[in-house]
Short mmCIF file of C-alpha atoms in Angstrom, two decimals:
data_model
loop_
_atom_site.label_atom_id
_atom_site.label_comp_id
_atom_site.label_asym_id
_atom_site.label_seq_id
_atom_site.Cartn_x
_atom_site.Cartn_y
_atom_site.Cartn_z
CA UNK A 1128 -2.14 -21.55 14.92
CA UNK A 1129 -3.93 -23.15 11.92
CA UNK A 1130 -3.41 -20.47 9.51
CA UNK A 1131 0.22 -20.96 9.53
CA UNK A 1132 0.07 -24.60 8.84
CA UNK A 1133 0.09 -26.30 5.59
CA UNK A 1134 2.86 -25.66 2.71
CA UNK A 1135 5.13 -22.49 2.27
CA UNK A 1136 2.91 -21.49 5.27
CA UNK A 1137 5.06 -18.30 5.41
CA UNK A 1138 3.60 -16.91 1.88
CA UNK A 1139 0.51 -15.82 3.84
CA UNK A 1140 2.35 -13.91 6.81
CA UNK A 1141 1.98 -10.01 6.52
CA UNK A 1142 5.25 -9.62 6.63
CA UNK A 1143 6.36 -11.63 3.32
CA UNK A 1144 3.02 -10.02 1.42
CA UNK A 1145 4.66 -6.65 2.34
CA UNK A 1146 8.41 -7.26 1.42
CA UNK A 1147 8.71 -7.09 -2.09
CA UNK A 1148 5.51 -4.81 -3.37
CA UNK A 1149 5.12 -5.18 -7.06
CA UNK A 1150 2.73 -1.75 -7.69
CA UNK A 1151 1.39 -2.27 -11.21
CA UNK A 1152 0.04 1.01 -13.05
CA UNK A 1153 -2.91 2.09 -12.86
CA UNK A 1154 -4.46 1.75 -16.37
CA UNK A 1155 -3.85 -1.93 -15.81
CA UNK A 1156 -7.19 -3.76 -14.96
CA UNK A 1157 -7.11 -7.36 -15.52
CA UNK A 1158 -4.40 -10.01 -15.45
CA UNK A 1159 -4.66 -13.21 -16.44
CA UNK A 1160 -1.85 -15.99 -16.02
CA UNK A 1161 -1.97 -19.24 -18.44
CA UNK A 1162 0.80 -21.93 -17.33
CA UNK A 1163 0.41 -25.58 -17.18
CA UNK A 1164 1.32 -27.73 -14.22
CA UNK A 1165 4.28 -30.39 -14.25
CA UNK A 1166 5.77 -28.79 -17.86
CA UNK A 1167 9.37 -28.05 -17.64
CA UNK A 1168 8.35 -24.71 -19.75
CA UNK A 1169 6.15 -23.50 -17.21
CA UNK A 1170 8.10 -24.25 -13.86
CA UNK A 1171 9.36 -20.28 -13.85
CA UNK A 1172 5.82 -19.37 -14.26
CA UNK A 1173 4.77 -21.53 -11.39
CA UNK A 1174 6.76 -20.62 -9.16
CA UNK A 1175 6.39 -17.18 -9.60
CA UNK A 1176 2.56 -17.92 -9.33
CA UNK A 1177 2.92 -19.67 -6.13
CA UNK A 1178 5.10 -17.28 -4.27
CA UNK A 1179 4.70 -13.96 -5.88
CA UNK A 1180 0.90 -13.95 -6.95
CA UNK A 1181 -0.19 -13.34 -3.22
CA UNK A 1182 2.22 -10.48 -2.83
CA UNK A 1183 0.92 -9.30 -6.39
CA UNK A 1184 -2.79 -9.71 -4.87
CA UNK A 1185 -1.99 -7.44 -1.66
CA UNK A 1186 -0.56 -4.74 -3.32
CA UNK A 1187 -2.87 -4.17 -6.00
CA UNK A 1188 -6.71 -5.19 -4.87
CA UNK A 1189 -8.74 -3.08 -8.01
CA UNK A 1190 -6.73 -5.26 -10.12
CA UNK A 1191 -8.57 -8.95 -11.35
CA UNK A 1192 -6.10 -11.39 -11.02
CA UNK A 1193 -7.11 -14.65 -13.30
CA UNK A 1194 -4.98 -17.90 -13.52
CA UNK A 1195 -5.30 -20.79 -16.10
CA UNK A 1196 -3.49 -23.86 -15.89
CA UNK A 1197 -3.22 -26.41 -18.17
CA UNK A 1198 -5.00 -24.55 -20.67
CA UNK A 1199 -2.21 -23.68 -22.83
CA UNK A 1200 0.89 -25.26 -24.82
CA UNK A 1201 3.08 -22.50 -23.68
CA UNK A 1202 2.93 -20.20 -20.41
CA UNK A 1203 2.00 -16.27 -20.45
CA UNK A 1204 1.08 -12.94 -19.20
CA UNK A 1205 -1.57 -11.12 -20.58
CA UNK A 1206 -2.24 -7.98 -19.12
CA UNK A 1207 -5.59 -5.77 -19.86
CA UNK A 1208 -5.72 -2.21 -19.84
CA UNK A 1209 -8.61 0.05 -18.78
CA UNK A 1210 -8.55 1.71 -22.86
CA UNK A 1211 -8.98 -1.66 -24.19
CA UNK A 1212 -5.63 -2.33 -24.79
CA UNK A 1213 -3.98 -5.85 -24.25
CA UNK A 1214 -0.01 -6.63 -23.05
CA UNK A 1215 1.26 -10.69 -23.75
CA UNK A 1216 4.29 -11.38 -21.72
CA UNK A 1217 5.92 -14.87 -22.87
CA UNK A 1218 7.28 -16.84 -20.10
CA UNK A 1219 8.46 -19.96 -21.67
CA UNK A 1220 11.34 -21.72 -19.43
CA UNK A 1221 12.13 -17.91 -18.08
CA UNK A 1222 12.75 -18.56 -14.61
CA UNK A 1223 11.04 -16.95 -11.35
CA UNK A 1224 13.30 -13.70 -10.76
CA UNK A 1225 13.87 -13.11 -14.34
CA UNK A 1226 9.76 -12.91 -14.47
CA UNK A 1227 9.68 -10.48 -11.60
CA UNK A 1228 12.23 -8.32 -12.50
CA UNK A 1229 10.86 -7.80 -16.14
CA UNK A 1230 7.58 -7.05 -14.74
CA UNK A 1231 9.18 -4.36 -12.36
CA UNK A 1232 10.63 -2.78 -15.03
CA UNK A 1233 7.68 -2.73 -17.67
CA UNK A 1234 4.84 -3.22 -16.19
CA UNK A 1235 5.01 -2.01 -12.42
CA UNK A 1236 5.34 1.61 -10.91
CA UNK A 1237 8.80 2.76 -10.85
CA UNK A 1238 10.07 3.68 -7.28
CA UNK A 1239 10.67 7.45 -8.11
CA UNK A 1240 6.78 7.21 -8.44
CA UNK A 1241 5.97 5.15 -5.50
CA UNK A 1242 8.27 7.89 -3.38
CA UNK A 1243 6.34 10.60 -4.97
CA UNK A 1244 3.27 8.91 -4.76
CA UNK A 1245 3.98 7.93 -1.32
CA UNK A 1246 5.07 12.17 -0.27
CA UNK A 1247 1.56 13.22 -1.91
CA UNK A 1248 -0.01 10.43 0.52
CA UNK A 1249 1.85 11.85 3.83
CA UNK A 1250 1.28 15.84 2.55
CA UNK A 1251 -2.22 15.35 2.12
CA UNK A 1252 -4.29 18.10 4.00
CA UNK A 1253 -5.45 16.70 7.10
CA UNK A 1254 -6.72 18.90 9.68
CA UNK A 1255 -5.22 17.70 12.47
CA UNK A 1256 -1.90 18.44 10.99
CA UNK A 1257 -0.24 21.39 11.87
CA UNK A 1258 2.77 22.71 11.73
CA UNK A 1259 5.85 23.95 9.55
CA UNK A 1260 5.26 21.62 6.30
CA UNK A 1261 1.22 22.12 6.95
CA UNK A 1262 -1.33 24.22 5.93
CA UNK A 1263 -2.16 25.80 9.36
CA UNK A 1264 0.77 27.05 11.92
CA UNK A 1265 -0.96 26.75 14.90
CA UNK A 1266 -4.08 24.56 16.43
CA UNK A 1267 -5.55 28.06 17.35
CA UNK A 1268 -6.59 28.67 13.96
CA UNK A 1269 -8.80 25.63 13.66
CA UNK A 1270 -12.35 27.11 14.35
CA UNK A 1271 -13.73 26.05 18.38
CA UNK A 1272 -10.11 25.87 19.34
CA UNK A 1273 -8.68 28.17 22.14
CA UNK A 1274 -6.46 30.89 20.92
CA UNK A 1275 -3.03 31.76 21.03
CA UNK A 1276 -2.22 33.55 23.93
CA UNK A 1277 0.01 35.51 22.66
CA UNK A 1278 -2.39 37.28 20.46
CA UNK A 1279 -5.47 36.69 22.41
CA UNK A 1280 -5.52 36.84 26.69
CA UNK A 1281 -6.99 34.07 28.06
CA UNK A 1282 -9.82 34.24 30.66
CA UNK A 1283 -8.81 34.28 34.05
CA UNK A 1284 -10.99 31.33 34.51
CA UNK A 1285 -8.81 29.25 32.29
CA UNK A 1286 -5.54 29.92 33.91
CA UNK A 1287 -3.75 27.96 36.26
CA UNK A 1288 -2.76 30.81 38.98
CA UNK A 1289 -6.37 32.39 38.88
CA UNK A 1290 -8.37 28.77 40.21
CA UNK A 1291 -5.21 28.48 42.63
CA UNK A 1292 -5.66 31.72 44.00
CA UNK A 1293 -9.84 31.10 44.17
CA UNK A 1294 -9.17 27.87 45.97
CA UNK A 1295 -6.80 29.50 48.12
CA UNK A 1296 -9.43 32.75 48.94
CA UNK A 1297 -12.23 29.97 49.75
CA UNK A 1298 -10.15 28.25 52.14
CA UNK A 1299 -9.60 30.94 54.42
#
């Protein structure tokens, strides 16, 4: 398979984009990434570039994601907010982790909001849901449905013993 060939072929597996989802917030709209290639300053920034940005990518696709290199003395973050606002991060010689766990805890979603987020997403009215945590008990209620026979009797057409006992009658 071609698309798994070529270096740190596993960064562009579903899997790996999925395992560690960095959800920034959502007034964040542009993030640009200045680091410089072959500078001892910059390797923590460069690494995190070439094994996190992809992941960063997949999880957040209204965000622009911008990166500079060799434009810069010193390696950064800046971060641009939909109100006009701008963030710097410094990343000078701060290693690969240490960058993705500060941006986890300032930057990204927390995980109380991701859970919550993620309930709202699963509780969302859908009509095809029914049920105890739903908004409708029973499929009956939908409109064109059949219903319940326990409030409603059914048609002797639609039940089981009434076309066995018709087949049986026109067979004698």
């Amino acid at each position: 398979m071609p698309f798994l060939k070529g270096r740190a072929a596993m960064r562009r597996t579903m899997r790996y984009l999925e395992s560690k989802p960095l959800f920034l917030k959502d007034e964040v709209r542009v993030l640009t990434v200045h680091y410089n290639n072959g500078q001892p300053a910059s390797k923590g920034a460069y690494d995190f570039v070439f094994w996190h940005l992809p992941q960063l990518q997949y999880c957040n696709p209204r965000v622009q994601i911008v990166t500079f290199k060799n434009l810069t003395p010193s390696p950064f973050f800046q971060f641009y907010f939909g109100n006009g606002e701008k963030m710097l991060v410094d990343l000078d010689s701060v290693p690969r982790d240490a960058i993705m766990s500060h941006l986890q805890n300032t930057i990204c979603k927390s995980s109380a909001i991701m859970a919550k987020a993620w309930k709202e997403l699963q509780a969302k009215d859908n009509q095809a849901n029914f049920g105890y945590s739903c908004s409708r008990w029973c499929i009956c209620e939908m409109p064109g449905q059949v219903p319940c026979s326990g409030v409603v009797e059914l048609p002797k057409e639609m039940r089981g013993k009434y076309r066995v006992s018709k087949k049986e009658e026109k067979e004698l």
